[in-house]
PDB file of C-alpha atoms in Angstrom:
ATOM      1  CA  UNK F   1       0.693   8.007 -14.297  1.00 56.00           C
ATOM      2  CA  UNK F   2       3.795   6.945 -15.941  1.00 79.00           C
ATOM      3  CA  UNK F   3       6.343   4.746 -14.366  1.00 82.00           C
ATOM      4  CA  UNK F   4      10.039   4.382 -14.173  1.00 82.00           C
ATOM      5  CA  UNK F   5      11.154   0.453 -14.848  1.00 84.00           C
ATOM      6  CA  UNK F   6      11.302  -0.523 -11.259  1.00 84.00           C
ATOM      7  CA  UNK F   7       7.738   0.800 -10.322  1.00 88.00           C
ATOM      8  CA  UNK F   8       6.436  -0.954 -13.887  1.00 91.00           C
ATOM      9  CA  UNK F   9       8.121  -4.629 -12.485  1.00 91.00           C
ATOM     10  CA  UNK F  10       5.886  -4.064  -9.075  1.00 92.00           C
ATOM     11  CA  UNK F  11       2.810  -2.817 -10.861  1.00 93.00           C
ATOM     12  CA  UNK F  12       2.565  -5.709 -13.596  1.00 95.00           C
ATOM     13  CA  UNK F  13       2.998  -8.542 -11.352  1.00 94.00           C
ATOM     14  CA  UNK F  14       0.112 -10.941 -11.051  1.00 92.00           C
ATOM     15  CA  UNK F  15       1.103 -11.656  -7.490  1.00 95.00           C
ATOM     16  CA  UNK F  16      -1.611 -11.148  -5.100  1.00 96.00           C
ATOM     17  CA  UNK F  17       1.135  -9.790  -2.386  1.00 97.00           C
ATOM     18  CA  UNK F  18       3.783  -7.843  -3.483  1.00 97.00           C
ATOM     19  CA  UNK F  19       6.808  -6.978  -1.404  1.00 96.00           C
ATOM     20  CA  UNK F  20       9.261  -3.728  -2.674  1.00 95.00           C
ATOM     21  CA  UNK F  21      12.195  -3.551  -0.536  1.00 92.00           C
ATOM     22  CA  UNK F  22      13.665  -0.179  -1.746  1.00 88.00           C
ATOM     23  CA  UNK F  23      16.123   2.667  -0.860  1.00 76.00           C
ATOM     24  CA  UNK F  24      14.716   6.583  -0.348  1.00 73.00           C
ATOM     25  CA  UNK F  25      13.606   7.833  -3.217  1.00 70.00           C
ATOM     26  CA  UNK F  26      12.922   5.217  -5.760  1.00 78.00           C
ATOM     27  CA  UNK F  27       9.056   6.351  -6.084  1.00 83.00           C
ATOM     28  CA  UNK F  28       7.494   4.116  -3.547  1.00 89.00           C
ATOM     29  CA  UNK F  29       4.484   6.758  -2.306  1.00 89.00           C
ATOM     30  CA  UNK F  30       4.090   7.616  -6.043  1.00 90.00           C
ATOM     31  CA  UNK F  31       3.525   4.148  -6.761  1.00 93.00           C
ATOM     32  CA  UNK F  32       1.263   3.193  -3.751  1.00 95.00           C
ATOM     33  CA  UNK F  33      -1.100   6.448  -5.031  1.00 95.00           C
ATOM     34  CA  UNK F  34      -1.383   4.422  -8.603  1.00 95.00           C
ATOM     35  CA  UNK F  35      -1.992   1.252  -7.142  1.00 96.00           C
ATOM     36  CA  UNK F  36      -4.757   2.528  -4.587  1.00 97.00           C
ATOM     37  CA  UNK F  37      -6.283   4.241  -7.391  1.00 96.00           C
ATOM     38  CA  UNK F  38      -5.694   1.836  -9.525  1.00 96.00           C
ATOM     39  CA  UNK F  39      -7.543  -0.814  -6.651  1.00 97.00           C
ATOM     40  CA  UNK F  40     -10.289   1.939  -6.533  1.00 97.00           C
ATOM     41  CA  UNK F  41     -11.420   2.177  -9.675  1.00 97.00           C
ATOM     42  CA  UNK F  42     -13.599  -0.491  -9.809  1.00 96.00           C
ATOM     43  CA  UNK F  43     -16.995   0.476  -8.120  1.00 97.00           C
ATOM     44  CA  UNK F  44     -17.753  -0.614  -3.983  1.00 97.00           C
ATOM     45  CA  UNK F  45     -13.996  -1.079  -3.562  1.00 97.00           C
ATOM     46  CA  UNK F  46     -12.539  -0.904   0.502  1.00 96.00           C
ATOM     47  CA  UNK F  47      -8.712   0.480   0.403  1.00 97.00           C
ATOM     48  CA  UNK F  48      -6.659   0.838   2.492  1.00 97.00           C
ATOM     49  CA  UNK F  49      -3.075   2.484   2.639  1.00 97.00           C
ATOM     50  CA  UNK F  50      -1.284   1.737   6.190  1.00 97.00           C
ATOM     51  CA  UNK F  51       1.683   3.984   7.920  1.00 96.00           C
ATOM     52  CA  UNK F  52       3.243   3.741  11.074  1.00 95.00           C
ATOM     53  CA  UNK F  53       1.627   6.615  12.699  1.00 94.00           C
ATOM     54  CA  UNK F  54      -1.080   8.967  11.632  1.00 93.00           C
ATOM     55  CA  UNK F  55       0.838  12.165  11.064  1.00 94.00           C
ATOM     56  CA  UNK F  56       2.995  10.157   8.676  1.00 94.00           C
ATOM     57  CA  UNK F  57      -0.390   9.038   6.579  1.00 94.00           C
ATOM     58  CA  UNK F  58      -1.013  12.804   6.520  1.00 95.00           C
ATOM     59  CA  UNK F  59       2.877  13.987   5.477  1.00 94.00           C
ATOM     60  CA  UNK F  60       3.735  11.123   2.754  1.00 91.00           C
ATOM     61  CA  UNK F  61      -0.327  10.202   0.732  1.00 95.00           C
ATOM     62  CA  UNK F  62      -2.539  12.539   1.772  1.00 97.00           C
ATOM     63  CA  UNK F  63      -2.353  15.519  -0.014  1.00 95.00           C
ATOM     64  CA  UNK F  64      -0.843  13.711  -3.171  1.00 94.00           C
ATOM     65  CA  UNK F  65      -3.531  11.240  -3.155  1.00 96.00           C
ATOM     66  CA  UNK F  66      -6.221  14.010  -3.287  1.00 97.00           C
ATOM     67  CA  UNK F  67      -4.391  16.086  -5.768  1.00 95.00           C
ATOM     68  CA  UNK F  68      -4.239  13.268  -8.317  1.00 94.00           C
ATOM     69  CA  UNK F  69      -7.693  11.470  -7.663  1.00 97.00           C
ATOM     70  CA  UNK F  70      -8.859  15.479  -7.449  1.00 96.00           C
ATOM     71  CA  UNK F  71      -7.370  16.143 -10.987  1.00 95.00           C
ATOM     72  CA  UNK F  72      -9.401  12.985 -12.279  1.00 95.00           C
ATOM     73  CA  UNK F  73     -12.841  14.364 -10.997  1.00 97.00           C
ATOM     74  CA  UNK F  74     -12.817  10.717  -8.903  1.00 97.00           C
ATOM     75  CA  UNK F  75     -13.893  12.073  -5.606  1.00 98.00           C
ATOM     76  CA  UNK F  76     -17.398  12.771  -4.296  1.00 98.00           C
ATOM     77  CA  UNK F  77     -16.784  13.243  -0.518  1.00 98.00           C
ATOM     78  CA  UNK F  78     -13.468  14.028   1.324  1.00 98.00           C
ATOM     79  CA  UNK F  79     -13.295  13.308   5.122  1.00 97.00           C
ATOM     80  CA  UNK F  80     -10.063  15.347   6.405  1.00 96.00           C
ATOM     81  CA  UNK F  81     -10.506  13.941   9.910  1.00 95.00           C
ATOM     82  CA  UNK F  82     -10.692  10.343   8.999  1.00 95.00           C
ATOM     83  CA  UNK F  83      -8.148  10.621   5.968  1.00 97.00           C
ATOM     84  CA  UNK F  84     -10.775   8.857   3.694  1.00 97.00           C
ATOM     85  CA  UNK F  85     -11.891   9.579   0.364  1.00 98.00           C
ATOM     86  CA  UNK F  86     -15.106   8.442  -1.064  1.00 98.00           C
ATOM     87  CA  UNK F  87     -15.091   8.380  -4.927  1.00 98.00           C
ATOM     88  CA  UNK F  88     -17.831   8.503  -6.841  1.00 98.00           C
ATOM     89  CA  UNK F  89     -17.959   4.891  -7.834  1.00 98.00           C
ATOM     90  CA  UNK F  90     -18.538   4.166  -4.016  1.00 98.00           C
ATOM     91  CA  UNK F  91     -14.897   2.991  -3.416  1.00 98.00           C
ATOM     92  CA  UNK F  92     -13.279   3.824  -0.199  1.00 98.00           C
ATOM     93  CA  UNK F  93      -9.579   4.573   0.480  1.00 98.00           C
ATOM     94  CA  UNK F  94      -8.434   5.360   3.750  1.00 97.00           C
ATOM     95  CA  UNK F  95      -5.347   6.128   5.081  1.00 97.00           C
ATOM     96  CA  UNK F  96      -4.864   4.230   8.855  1.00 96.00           C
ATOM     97  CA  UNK F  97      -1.908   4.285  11.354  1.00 96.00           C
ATOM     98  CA  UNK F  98      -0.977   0.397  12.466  1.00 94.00           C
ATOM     99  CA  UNK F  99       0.255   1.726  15.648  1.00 92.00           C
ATOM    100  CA  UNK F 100      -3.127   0.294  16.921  1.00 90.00           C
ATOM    101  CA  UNK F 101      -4.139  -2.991  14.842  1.00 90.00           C
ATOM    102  CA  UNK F 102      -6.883  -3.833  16.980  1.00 89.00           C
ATOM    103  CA  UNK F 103      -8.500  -0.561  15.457  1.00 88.00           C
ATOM    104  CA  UNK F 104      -8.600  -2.220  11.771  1.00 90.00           C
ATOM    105  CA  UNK F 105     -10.384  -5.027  12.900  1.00 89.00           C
ATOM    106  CA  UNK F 106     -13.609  -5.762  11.335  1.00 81.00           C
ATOM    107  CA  UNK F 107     -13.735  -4.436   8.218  1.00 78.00           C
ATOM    108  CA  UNK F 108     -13.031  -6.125   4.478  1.00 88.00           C
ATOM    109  CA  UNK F 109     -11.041  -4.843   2.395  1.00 95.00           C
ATOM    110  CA  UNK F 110      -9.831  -5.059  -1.524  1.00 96.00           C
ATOM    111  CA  UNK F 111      -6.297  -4.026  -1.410  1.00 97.00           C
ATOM    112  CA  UNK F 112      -4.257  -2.637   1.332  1.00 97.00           C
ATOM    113  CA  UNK F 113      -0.629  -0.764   0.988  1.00 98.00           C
ATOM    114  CA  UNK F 114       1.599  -1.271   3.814  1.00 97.00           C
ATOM    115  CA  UNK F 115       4.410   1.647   3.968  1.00 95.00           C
ATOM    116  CA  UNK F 116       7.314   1.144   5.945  1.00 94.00           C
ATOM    117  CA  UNK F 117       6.621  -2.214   6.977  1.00 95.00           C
ATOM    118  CA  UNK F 118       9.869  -2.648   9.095  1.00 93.00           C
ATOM    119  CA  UNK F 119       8.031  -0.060  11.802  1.00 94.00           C
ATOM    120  CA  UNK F 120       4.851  -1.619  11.905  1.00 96.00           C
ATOM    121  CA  UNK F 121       4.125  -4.486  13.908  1.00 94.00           C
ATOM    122  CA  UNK F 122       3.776  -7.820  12.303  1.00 95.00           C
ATOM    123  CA  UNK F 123       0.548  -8.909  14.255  1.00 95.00           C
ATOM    124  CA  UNK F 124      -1.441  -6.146  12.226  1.00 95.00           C
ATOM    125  CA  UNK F 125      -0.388  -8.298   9.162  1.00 96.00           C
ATOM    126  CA  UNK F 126      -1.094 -11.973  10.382  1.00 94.00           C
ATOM    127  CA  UNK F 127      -3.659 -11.542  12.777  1.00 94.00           C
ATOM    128  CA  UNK F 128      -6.100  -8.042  11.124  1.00 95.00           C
ATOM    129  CA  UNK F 129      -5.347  -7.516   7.207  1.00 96.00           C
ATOM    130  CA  UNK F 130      -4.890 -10.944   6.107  1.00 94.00           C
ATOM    131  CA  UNK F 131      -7.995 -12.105   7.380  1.00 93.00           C
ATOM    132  CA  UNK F 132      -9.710  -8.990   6.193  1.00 92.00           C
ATOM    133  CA  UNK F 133      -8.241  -9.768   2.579  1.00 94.00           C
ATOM    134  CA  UNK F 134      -8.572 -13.509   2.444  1.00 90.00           C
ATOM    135  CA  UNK F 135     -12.862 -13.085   3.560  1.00 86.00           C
ATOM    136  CA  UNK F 136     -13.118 -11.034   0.020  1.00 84.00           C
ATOM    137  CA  UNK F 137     -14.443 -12.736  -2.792  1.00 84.00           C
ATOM    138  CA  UNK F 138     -11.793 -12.720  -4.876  1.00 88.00           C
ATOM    139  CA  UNK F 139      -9.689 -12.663  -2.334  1.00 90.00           C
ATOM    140  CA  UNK F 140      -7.886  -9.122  -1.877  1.00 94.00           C
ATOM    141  CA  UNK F 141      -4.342  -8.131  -2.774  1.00 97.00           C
ATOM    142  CA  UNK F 142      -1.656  -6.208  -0.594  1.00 97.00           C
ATOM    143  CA  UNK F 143       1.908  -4.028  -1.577  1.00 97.00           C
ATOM    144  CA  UNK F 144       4.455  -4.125   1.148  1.00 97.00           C
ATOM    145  CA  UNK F 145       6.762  -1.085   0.999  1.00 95.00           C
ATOM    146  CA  UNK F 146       9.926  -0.173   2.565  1.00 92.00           C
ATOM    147  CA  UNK F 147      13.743   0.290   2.953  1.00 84.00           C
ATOM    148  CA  UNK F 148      15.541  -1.838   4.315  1.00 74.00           C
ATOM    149  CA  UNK F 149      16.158  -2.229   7.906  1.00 79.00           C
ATOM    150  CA  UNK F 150      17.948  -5.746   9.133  1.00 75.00           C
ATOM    151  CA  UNK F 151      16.637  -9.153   9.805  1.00 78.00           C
ATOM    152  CA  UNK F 152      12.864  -8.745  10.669  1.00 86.00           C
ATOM    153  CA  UNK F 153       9.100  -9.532   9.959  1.00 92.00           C
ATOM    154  CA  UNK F 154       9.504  -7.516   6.802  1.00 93.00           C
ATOM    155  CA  UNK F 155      12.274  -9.465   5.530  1.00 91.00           C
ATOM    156  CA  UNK F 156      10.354 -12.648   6.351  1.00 91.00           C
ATOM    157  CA  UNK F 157       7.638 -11.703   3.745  1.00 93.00           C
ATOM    158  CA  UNK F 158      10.595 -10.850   1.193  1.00 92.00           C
ATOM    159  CA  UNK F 159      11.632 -13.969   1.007  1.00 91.00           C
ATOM    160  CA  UNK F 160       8.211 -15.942   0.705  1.00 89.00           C
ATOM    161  CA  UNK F 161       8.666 -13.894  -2.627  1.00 87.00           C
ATOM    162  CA  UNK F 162      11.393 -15.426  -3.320  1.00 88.00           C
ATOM    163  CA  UNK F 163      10.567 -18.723  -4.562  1.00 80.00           C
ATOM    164  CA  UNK F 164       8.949 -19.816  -1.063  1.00 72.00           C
ATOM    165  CA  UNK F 165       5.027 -19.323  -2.043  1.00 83.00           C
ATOM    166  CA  UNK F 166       3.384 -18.779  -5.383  1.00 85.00           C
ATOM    167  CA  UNK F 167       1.027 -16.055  -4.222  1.00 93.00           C
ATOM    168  CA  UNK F 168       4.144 -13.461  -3.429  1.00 96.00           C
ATOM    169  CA  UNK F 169       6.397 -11.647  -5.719  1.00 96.00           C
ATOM    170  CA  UNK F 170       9.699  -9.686  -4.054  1.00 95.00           C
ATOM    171  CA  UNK F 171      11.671  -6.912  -5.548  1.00 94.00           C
ATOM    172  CA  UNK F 172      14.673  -5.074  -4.314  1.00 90.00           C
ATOM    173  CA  UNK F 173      15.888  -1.632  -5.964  1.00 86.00           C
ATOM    174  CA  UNK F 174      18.544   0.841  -4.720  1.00 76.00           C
ATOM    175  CA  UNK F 175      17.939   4.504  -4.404  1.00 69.00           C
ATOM    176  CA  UNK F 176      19.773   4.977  -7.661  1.00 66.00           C
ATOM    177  CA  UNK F 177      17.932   2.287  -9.939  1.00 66.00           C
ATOM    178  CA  UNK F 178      14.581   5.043  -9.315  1.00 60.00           C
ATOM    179  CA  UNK F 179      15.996   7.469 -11.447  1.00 59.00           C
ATOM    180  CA  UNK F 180      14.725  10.326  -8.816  1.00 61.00           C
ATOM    181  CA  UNK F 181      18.129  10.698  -7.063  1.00 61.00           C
ATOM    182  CA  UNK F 182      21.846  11.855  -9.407  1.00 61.00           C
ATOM    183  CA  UNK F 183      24.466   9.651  -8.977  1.00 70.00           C
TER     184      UNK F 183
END
């Protein structure tokens, strides 16, 4: 899946968290589906892509995230109710809704997407996910996505990409630096 210059700078980084702080339409959800799959592809892999509510899981990934692993033959088993795909290298990738992070507790996972982090609370991050990526061996890897929205949690992890810790990289793109929306 190709990718305009923005989406390549998130992609290549060898930072195992990633935050994109980015206006509508730079190709956030696009890029999220390549990085899942991209996560997935290597065999017994747990996934995860997180959204502030359910329904919103189901509008924004869902359907393009079948469609594209779909077109690759990379799915053996879709679960519509649970939003999961099982591939046929025995990767997982669900889709969740953080409105309840007590739910996501227990499980490991490889790689987890966070989508419009600003709405999500930030105990699902520091108390549920990064425990459930730092018991992986190698540890696992997380993309923050979102627009902006103030002074908040979100923009706390922005700016340990900053400069502040080695393990985060930050990136900041305006609507029009996507190449999706004219001028």
């Amino acid at each position: 899946m190709p990718l305009n210059p923005a989406q390549k700078a998130v992609a290549n980084s060898d930072a195992r968290c990633r935050v994109l702080v980015a206006g509508r339409r730079l190709g956030k959800t696009f890029l999220s589906v390549r990085e899942l799959a991209r996560y997935a592809r290597q065999p017994k892999k747990r996934v995860l892509y997180i959204c502030p509510t359910y329904q919103m899981g189901r509008d924004i990934i869902w359907t393009d995230l079948k469609e594209r692993l779909g077109n690759l033959n990379w799915i053996a088993k879709t679960n519509e109710s649970r939003l999961e795909l099982t591939l046929v290298n025995d990767s997982v990738i669900c889709i969740k809704s953080g409105d309840n992070p007590d739910a996501l507790r227990g499980g490991g996972y490889d790689f987890v997407v966070f989508d419009e982090t600003s709405d999500l609370k930030p105990e699902l991050w520091y108390e549920v996910i990064r425990p459930a990526l730092s018991s992986q061996k190698p540890p696992g890897e997380a993309l923050f996505c979102g627009t902006p929205k103030g002074m908040n949690w979100f923009k706390g992890l922005y700016d340990l990409g900053r400069g502040q810790d080695p393990d985060w990289a930050s990136y900041s793109y305006t609507t029009l630096e996507g190449g999706n929306v004219p001028e």
